[in-house]
mmCIF file of C-alpha atoms and ligand atoms in Angstrom:
data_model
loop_
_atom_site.group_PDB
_atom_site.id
_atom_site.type_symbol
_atom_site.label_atom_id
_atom_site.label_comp_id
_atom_site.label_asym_id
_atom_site.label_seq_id
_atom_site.Cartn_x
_atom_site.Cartn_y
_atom_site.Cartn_z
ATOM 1 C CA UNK A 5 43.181 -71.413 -22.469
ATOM 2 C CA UNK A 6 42.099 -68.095 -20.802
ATOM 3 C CA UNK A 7 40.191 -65.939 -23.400
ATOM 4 C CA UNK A 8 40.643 -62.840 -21.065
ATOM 5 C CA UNK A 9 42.225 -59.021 -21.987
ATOM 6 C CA UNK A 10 43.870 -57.167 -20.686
ATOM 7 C CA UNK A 11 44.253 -53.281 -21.333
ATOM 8 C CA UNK A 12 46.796 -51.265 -20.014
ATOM 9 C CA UNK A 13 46.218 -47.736 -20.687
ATOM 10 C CA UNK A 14 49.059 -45.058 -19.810
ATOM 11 C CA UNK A 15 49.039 -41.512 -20.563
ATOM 12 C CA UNK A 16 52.860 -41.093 -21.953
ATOM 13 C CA UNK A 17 54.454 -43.906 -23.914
ATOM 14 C CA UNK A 18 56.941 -46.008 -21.371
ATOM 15 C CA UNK A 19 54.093 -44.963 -18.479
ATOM 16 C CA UNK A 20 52.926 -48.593 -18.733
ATOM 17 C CA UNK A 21 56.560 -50.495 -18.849
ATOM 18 C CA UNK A 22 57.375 -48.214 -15.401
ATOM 19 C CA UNK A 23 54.329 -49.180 -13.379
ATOM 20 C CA UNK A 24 52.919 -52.237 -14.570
ATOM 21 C CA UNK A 25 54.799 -54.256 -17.145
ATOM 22 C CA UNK A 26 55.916 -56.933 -14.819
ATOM 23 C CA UNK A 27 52.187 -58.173 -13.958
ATOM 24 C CA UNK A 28 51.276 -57.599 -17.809
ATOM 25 C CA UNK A 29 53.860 -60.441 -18.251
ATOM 26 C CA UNK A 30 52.477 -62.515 -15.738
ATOM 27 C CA UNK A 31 49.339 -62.115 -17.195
ATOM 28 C CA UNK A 32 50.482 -63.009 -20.491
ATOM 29 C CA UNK A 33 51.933 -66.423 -18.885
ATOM 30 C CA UNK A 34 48.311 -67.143 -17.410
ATOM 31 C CA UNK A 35 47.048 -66.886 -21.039
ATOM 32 C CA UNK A 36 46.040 -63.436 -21.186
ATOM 33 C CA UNK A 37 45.594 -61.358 -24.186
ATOM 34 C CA UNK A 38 47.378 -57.617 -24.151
ATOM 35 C CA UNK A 39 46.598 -54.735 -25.530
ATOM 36 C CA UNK A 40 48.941 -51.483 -24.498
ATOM 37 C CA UNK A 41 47.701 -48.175 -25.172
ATOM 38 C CA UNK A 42 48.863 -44.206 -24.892
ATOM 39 C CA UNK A 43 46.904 -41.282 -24.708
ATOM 40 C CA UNK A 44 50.031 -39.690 -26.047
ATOM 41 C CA UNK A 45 52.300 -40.164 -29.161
ATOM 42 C CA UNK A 46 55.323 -38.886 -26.859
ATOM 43 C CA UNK A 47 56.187 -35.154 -28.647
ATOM 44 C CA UNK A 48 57.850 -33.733 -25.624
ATOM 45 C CA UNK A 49 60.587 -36.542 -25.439
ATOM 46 C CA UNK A 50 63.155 -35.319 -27.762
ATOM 47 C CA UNK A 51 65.218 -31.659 -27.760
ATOM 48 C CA UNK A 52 66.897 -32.946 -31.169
ATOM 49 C CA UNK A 53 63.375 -34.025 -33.246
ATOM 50 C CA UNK A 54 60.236 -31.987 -33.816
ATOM 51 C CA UNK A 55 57.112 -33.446 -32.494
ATOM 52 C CA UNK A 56 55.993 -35.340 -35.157
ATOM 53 C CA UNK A 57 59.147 -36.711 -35.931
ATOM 54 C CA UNK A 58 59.825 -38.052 -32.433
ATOM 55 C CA UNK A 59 56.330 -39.506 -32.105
ATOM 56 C CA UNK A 60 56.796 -41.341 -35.091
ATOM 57 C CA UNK A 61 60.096 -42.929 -32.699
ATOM 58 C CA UNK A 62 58.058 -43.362 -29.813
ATOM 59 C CA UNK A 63 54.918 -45.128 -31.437
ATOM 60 C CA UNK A 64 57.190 -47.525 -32.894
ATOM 61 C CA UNK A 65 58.653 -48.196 -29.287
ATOM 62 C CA UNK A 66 55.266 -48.644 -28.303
ATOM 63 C CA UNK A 67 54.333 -51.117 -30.330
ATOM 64 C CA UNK A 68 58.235 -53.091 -29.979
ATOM 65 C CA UNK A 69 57.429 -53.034 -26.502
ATOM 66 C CA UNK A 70 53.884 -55.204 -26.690
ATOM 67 C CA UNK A 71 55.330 -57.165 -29.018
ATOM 68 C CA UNK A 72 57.536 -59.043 -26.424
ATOM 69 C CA UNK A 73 54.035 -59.904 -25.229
ATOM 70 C CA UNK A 74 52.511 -60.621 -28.434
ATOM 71 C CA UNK A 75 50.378 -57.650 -27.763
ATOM 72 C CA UNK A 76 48.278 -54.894 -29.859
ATOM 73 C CA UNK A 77 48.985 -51.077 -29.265
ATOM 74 C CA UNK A 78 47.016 -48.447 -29.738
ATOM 75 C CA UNK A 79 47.636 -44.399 -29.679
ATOM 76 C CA UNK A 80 44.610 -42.699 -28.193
ATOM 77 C CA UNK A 81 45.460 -39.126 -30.338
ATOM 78 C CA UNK A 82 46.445 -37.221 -27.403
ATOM 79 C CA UNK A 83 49.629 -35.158 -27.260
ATOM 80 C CA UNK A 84 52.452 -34.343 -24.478
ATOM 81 C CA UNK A 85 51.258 -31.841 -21.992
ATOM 82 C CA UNK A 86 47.807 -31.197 -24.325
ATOM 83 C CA UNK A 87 45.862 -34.084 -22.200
ATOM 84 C CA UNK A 88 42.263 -32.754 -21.082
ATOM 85 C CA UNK A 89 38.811 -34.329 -20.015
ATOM 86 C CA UNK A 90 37.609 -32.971 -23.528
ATOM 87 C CA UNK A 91 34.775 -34.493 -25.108
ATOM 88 C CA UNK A 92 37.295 -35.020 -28.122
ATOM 89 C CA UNK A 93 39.560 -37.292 -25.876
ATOM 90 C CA UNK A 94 36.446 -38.666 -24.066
ATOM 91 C CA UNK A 95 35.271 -40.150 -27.607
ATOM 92 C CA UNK A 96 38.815 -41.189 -28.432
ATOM 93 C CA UNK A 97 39.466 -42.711 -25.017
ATOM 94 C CA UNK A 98 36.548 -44.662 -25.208
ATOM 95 C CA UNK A 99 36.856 -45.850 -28.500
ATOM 96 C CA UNK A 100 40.404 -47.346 -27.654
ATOM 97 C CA UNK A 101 38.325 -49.113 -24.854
ATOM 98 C CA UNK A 102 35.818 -50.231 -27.131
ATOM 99 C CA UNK A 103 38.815 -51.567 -29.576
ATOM 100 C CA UNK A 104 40.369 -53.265 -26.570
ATOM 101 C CA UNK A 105 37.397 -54.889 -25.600
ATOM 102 C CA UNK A 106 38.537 -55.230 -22.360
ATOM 103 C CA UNK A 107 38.235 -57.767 -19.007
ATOM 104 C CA UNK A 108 40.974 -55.604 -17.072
ATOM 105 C CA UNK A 109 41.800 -52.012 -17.467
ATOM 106 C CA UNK A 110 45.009 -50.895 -15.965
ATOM 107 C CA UNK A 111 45.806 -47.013 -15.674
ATOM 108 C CA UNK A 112 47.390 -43.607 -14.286
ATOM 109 C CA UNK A 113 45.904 -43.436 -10.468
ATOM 110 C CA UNK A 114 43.977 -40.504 -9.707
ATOM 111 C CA UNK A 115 46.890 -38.241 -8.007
ATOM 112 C CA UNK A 116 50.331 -38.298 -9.447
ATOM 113 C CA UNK A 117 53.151 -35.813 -10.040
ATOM 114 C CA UNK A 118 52.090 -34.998 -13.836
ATOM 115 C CA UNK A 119 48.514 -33.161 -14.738
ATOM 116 C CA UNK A 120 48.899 -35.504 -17.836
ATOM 117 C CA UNK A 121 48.403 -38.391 -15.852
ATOM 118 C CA UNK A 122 45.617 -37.072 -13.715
ATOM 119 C CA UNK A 123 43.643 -36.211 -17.009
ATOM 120 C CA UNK A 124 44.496 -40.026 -18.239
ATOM 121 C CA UNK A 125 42.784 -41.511 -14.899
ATOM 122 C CA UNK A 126 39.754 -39.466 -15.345
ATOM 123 C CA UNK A 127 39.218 -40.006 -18.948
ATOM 124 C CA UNK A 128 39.920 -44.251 -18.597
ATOM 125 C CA UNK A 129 37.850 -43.950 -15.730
ATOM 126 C CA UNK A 130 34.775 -42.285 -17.505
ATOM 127 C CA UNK A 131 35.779 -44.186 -20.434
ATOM 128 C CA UNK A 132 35.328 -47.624 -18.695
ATOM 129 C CA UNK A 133 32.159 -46.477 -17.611
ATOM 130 C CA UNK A 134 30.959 -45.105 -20.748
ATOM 131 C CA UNK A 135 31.589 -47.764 -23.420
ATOM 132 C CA UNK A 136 29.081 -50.092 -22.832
ATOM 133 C CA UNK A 137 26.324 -47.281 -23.330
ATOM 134 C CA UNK A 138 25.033 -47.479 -27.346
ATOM 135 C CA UNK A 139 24.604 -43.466 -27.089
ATOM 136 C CA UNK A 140 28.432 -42.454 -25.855
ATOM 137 C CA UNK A 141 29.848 -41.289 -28.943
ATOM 138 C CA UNK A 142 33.256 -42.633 -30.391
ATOM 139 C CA UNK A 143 34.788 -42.434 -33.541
ATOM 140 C CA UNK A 144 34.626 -46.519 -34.777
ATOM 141 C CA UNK A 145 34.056 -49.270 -32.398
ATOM 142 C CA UNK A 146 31.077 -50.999 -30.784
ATOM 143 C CA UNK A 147 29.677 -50.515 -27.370
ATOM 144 C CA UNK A 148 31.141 -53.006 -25.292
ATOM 145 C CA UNK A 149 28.984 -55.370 -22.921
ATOM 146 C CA UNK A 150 29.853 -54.026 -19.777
ATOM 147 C CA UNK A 151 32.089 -52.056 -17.245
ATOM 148 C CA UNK A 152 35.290 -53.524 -16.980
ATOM 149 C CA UNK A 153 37.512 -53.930 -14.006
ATOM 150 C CA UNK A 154 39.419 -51.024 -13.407
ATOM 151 C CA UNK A 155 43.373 -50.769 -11.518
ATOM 152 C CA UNK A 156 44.927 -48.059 -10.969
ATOM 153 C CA UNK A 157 48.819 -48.277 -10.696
ATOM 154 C CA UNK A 158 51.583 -46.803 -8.879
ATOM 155 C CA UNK A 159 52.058 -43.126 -8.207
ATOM 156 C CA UNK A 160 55.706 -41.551 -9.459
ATOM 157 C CA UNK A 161 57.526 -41.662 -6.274
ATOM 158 C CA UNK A 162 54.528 -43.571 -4.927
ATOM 159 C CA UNK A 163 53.260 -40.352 -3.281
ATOM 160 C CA UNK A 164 50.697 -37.918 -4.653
ATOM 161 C CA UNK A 165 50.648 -34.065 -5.122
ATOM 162 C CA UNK A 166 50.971 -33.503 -1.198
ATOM 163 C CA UNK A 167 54.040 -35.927 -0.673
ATOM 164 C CA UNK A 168 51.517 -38.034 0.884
ATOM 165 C CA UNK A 169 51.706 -42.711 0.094
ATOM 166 C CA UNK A 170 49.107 -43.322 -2.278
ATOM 167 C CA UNK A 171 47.043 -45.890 -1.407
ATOM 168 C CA UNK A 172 47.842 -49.475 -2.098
ATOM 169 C CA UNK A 173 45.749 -52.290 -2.525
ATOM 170 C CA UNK A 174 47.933 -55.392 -3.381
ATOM 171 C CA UNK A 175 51.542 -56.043 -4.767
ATOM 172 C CA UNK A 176 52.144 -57.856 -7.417
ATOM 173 C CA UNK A 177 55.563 -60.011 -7.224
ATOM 174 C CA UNK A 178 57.475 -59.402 -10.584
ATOM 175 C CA UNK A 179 60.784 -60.824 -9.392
ATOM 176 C CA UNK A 180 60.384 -63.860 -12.062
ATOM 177 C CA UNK A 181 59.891 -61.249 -14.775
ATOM 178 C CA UNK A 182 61.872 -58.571 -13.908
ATOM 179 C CA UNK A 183 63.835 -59.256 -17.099
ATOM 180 C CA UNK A 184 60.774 -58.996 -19.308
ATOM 181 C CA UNK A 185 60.042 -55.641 -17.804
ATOM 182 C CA UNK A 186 63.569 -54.158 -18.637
ATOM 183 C CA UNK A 187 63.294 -55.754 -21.832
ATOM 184 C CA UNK A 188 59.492 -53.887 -22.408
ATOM 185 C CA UNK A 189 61.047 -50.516 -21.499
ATOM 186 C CA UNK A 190 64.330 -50.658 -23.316
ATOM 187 C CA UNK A 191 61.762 -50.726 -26.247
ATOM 188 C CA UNK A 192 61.965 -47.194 -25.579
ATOM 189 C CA UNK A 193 65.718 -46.500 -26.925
ATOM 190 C CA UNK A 194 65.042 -42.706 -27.534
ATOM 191 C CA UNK A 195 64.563 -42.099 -24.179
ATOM 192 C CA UNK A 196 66.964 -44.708 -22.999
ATOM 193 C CA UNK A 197 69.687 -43.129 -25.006
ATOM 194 C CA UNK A 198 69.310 -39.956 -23.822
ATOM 195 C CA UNK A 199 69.568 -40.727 -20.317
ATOM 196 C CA UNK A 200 72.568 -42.777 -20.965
ATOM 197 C CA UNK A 201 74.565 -40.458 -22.355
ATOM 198 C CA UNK A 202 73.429 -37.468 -19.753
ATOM 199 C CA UNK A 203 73.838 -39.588 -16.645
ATOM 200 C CA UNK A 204 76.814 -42.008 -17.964
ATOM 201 C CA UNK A 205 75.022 -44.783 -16.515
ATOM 202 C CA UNK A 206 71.952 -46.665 -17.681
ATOM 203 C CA UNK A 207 69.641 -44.834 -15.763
ATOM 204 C CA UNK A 208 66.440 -45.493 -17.551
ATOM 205 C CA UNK A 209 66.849 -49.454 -16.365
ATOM 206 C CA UNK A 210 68.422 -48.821 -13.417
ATOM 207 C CA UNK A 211 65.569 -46.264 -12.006
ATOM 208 C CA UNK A 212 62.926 -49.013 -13.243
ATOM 209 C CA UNK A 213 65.076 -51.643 -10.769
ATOM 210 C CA UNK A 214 65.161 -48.633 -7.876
ATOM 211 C CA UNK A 215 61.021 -48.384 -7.899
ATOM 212 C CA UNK A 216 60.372 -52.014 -8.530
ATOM 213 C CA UNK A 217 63.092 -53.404 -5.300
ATOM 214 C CA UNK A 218 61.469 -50.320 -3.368
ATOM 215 C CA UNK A 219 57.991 -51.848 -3.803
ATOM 216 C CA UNK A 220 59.206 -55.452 -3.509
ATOM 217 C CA UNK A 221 60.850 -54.351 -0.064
ATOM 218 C CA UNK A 222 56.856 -52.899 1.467
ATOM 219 C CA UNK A 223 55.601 -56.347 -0.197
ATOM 220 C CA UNK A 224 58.481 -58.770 1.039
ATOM 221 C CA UNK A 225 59.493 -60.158 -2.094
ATOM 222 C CA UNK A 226 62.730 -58.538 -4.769
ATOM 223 C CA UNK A 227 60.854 -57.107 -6.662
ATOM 224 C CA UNK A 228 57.095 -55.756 -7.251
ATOM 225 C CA UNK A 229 54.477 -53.108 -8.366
ATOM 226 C CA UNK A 230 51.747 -51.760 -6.543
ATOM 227 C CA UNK A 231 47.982 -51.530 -7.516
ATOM 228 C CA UNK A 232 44.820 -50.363 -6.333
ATOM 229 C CA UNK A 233 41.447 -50.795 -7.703
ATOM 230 C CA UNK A 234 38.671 -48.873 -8.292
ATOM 231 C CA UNK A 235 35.527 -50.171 -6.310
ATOM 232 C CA UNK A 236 33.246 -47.076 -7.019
ATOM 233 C CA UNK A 237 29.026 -47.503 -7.745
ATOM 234 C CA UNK A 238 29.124 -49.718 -10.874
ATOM 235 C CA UNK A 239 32.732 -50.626 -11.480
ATOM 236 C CA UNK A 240 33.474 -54.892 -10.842
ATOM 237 C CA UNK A 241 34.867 -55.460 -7.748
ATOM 238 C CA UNK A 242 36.327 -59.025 -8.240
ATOM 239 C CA UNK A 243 40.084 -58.588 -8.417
ATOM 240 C CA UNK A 244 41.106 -60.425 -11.729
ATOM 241 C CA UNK A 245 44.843 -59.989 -11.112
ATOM 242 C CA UNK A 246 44.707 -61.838 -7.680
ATOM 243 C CA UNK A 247 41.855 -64.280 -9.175
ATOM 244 C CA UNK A 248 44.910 -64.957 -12.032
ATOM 245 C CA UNK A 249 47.999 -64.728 -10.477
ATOM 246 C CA UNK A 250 47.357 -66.078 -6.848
ATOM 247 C CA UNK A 251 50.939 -66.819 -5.961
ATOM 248 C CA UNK A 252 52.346 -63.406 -7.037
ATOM 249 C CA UNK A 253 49.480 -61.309 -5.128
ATOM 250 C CA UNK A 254 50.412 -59.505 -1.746
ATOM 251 C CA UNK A 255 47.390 -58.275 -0.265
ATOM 252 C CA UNK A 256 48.743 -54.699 1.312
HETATM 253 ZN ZN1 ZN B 308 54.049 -40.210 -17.978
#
């Protein structure tokens, strides 16, 4: 039995199902433990409920959607459109890292269409870096005992601010659990809903389908997601998802 964890950390709830819920399964098969996490409750994502009342929706969602993997979730205390590299949300970001307790960290890559997601990135990154050090401040966990690996995922549109292809490192080949991954995001009904009845189709699963066969066609496979790590000073470079999943992995 693998004792390993992994934490995927997205800014906006249904970030995570999007970009990397495919390989979470996969890791879940290879006897993973894991943990999902938001920096935000989701209070932009409604024009019918106030904020509070549609995060209370959304959390839920989040935490229907890691239980398909038997998985933990865990809102950070950030807010739509309010994310920062605060010293508030530093302290709360790592103490959702330090709750984790963490092998893997998956997040927001460093350029992407949303400032939300940007701010995300930096604070997981510092946060990675941060929680094994007894005098970082955070609100109630324990230091862990060292820097875990860090992956960033997919870019909306895989491009950042400039139109330009992020970079990729490897592909992950999700065709096998391409159903698990539409299950994971259809968690998320308000949103789902929505979409539905404004497009007439089911656009929510359908755009999930479009980025994942767009991905699988660069990697050669139906479907996949695309990942790149962060090998900066101090960060592990082993790559745990191609250690555990060696006949999904498509080195780019
Ligand atoms: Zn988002």
């Amino acid at each position: 039995m693998n004792d390993q964890t992994v934490l995927a950390f997205g800014c906006h709830p249904d970030d995570v199902e999007f970009t990397c819920a495919g390989t979470l399964a996969l890791l879940k098969r290879a006897g993973w433990r894991v943990h999902l996490a938001t920096l935000t409750g989701g209070e932009c994502g409604s024009i019918e409920l106030g904020r509070e009342a549609i995060r209370k929706v959304r959390l839920a969602e989040c935490a229907a959607s890691a239980a398909v993997l038997d998985g933990e979730f865990t809102w950070a205390g950030g807010e739509d459109l309010e994310i920062e590299f605060s010293s508030e949300l530093r302290a709360r970001t790592v103490d959702v890292i330090r709750k984790a307790r963490p092998d893997l960290v998956i997040t927001q890559p460093p350029s992407d269409y949303m400032i939300d997601h940007e701010e995300t990135s930096k604070l997981v990154r510092h946060a990675c870096f941060g929680a094994p050090m007894p005098n970082v401040p955070s609100p109630e966990f324990e230091p862990i005992d060292h820097v875990p690996a860090l992956v960033y995922t997919d870019a909306m549109d895989s491009a950042d601010i400039f139109g330009r292809a992020v970079p990729v490192g490897f592909f992950v080949d999700i065709t096998s659990v391409i159903d698990v991954k539409a299950e994971m995001l259809a968690c998320h009904a308000s949103q789902r809903d929505w979409l539905r009845r404004h497009h007439g189709v089911d656009e929510y699963i359908e755009l999930m389908k479009r980025q994942s066969a767009a991905r699988g066609e660069r990697a050669g496979v139906k479907y996949a997601e695309a990942f790149t790590q962060h090998l900066g000073h101090g960060y592990p470079h082993t790559n745990l998802i191609a250690e555990a999943l060696t006949d999904h992995v498509v080195l780019a």
